[in-house]
mmCIF file of C-alpha atoms in Angstrom:
data_model
loop_
_atom_site.group_PDB
_atom_site.id
_atom_site.type_symbol
_atom_site.label_atom_id
_atom_site.label_comp_id
_atom_site.label_asym_id
_atom_site.label_seq_id
_atom_site.Cartn_x
_atom_site.Cartn_y
_atom_site.Cartn_z
ATOM 1 C CA MET O 721 2.733 -13.338 18.676
ATOM 2 C CA VAL O 722 2.779 -10.929 15.766
ATOM 3 C CA SER O 723 -0.365 -8.826 15.405
ATOM 4 C CA LEU O 724 -2.259 -8.398 12.148
ATOM 5 C CA GLU O 725 -1.193 -4.741 12.064
ATOM 6 C CA GLU O 726 2.454 -5.789 12.401
ATOM 7 C CA LYS O 727 2.043 -8.333 9.608
ATOM 8 C CA PHE O 728 0.587 -5.616 7.366
ATOM 9 C CA THR O 729 3.497 -3.326 8.199
ATOM 10 C CA GLU O 730 5.984 -6.084 7.361
ATOM 11 C CA ALA O 731 4.199 -6.897 4.097
ATOM 12 C CA LEU O 732 3.976 -3.237 3.042
ATOM 13 C CA THR O 733 7.645 -2.634 3.893
ATOM 14 C CA ALA O 734 8.671 -5.697 1.890
ATOM 15 C CA ALA O 735 6.540 -4.641 -1.072
ATOM 16 C CA CYS O 736 8.024 -1.108 -1.011
ATOM 17 C CA VAL O 737 11.604 -2.434 -0.849
ATOM 18 C CA THR O 738 10.936 -4.829 -3.746
ATOM 19 C CA ALA O 739 9.263 -2.082 -5.813
ATOM 20 C CA GLN O 740 12.205 0.231 -5.204
ATOM 21 C CA GLU O 741 15.038 -2.265 -5.697
ATOM 22 C CA GLN O 742 13.634 -4.359 -8.543
ATOM 23 C CA TYR O 743 11.436 -1.905 -10.416
ATOM 24 C CA GLY O 744 12.960 1.511 -9.741
ATOM 25 C CA CYS O 745 9.952 2.953 -7.937
ATOM 26 C CA PRO O 746 10.701 5.884 -5.641
ATOM 27 C CA MET O 747 9.512 4.567 -2.278
ATOM 28 C CA ALA O 748 11.741 6.422 0.215
ATOM 29 C CA ALA O 749 9.002 8.755 1.505
ATOM 30 C CA MET O 750 6.541 5.923 2.051
ATOM 31 C CA LEU O 751 9.191 3.778 3.748
ATOM 32 C CA ARG O 752 10.062 6.675 6.112
ATOM 33 C CA SER O 753 6.385 7.069 6.988
ATOM 34 C CA ILE O 754 6.006 3.325 7.599
ATOM 35 C CA GLN O 755 9.062 3.326 9.868
ATOM 36 C CA LYS O 756 7.832 6.331 11.796
ATOM 37 C CA TYR O 757 4.093 5.619 12.071
ATOM 38 C CA GLY O 758 3.521 1.994 10.960
ATOM 39 C CA GLY O 759 1.917 0.535 7.865
ATOM 40 C CA VAL O 760 -1.749 0.947 8.754
ATOM 41 C CA PRO O 761 -1.487 4.633 9.795
ATOM 42 C CA THR O 762 0.562 5.347 6.684
ATOM 43 C CA ALA O 763 -2.014 3.677 4.412
ATOM 44 C CA ARG O 764 -4.867 5.485 6.141
ATOM 45 C CA GLU O 765 -3.120 8.845 5.695
ATOM 46 C CA TYR O 766 -2.649 8.248 1.953
ATOM 47 C CA LEU O 767 -6.297 7.233 1.672
ATOM 48 C CA ARG O 768 -7.494 10.192 3.767
ATOM 49 C CA LYS O 769 -5.674 12.493 1.359
ATOM 50 C CA ASN O 770 -7.114 10.606 -1.661
ATOM 51 C CA ARG O 771 -3.541 9.886 -2.789
ATOM 52 C CA LEU O 772 -2.355 6.861 -4.672
ATOM 53 C CA SER O 773 0.610 5.164 -3.079
ATOM 54 C CA ASP O 774 4.135 6.043 -4.123
ATOM 55 C CA GLY O 775 5.114 4.306 -7.330
ATOM 56 C CA PHE O 776 1.529 3.276 -8.214
ATOM 57 C CA ASP O 777 1.739 4.548 -11.805
ATOM 58 C CA LEU O 778 5.165 3.036 -12.390
ATOM 59 C CA LEU O 779 4.076 -0.274 -10.920
ATOM 60 C CA GLN O 780 0.994 -0.184 -13.163
ATOM 61 C CA LYS O 781 3.150 0.363 -16.275
ATOM 62 C CA GLN O 782 5.325 -2.580 -15.268
ATOM 63 C CA GLY O 783 2.403 -4.882 -14.444
ATOM 64 C CA LYS O 784 3.425 -5.088 -10.788
ATOM 65 C CA LEU O 785 0.504 -3.509 -8.933
ATOM 66 C CA LYS O 786 0.539 -6.477 -6.581
ATOM 67 C CA LEU O 787 3.363 -4.563 -4.865
ATOM 68 C CA SER O 788 1.194 -1.477 -4.276
ATOM 69 C CA MET O 789 -0.234 -0.409 -0.944
ATOM 70 C CA GLU O 790 -3.666 -0.565 -2.539
ATOM 71 C CA ALA O 791 -3.296 -4.267 -3.407
ATOM 72 C CA LEU O 792 -2.370 -5.039 0.207
ATOM 73 C CA VAL O 793 -5.273 -3.053 1.608
ATOM 74 C CA VAL O 794 -7.784 -5.048 -0.489
ATOM 75 C CA ALA O 795 -6.123 -8.391 0.336
ATOM 76 C CA PRO O 796 -8.534 -10.558 2.358
ATOM 77 C CA ALA O 797 -5.830 -11.167 4.962
ATOM 78 C CA TYR O 798 -5.821 -7.479 5.958
ATOM 79 C CA GLY O 799 -9.468 -6.554 5.444
ATOM 80 C CA ALA O 800 -10.154 -6.295 9.174
ATOM 81 C CA LEU O 801 -7.645 -3.445 9.498
ATOM 82 C CA PHE O 802 -9.481 -1.040 7.187
ATOM 83 C CA THR O 803 -12.952 0.426 6.784
ATOM 84 C CA ASP O 804 -15.178 -0.537 3.844
ATOM 85 C CA LYS O 805 -14.638 2.979 2.482
ATOM 86 C CA GLU O 806 -10.845 2.578 2.579
ATOM 87 C CA VAL O 807 -10.958 -0.859 0.952
ATOM 88 C CA ASN O 808 -13.395 0.355 -1.702
ATOM 89 C CA ALA O 809 -11.187 3.342 -2.557
ATOM 90 C CA CYS O 810 -8.251 0.993 -3.122
ATOM 91 C CA PHE O 811 -10.398 -1.447 -5.082
ATOM 92 C CA GLU O 812 -11.616 1.360 -7.357
ATOM 93 C CA ALA O 813 -8.046 2.576 -7.960
ATOM 94 C CA LEU O 814 -6.900 -0.946 -8.806
ATOM 95 C CA CYS O 815 -9.873 -1.572 -11.107
ATOM 96 C CA GLY O 816 -9.252 1.729 -12.845
ATOM 97 C CA ALA O 817 -5.659 0.654 -13.406
ATOM 98 C CA GLY O 818 -6.697 -2.712 -14.869
ATOM 99 C CA TYR O 819 -5.472 -4.794 -11.953
ATOM 100 C CA PHE O 820 -8.593 -6.997 -11.783
#
């Protein structure tokens, strides 16, 4: 059975590949981190450093923030993987970018 953390990793990897291939977002560094550490540790490291995910600005300009790490972190399906502080940081970034 696939764990919730594995599902998040799969979803984040798929989103990064789509963002890179279809929208020209540079996602190589994030994809390397996901492959090496996993999706949840990668997301937590970005959040710990107060960094937006790779391609966030470009995805915003193209109206495709649903492909961002932040959108996955706030998704109800993955809420149990992150702290309230982590989810709130992503929610604030997405609100500031006009996602909601």
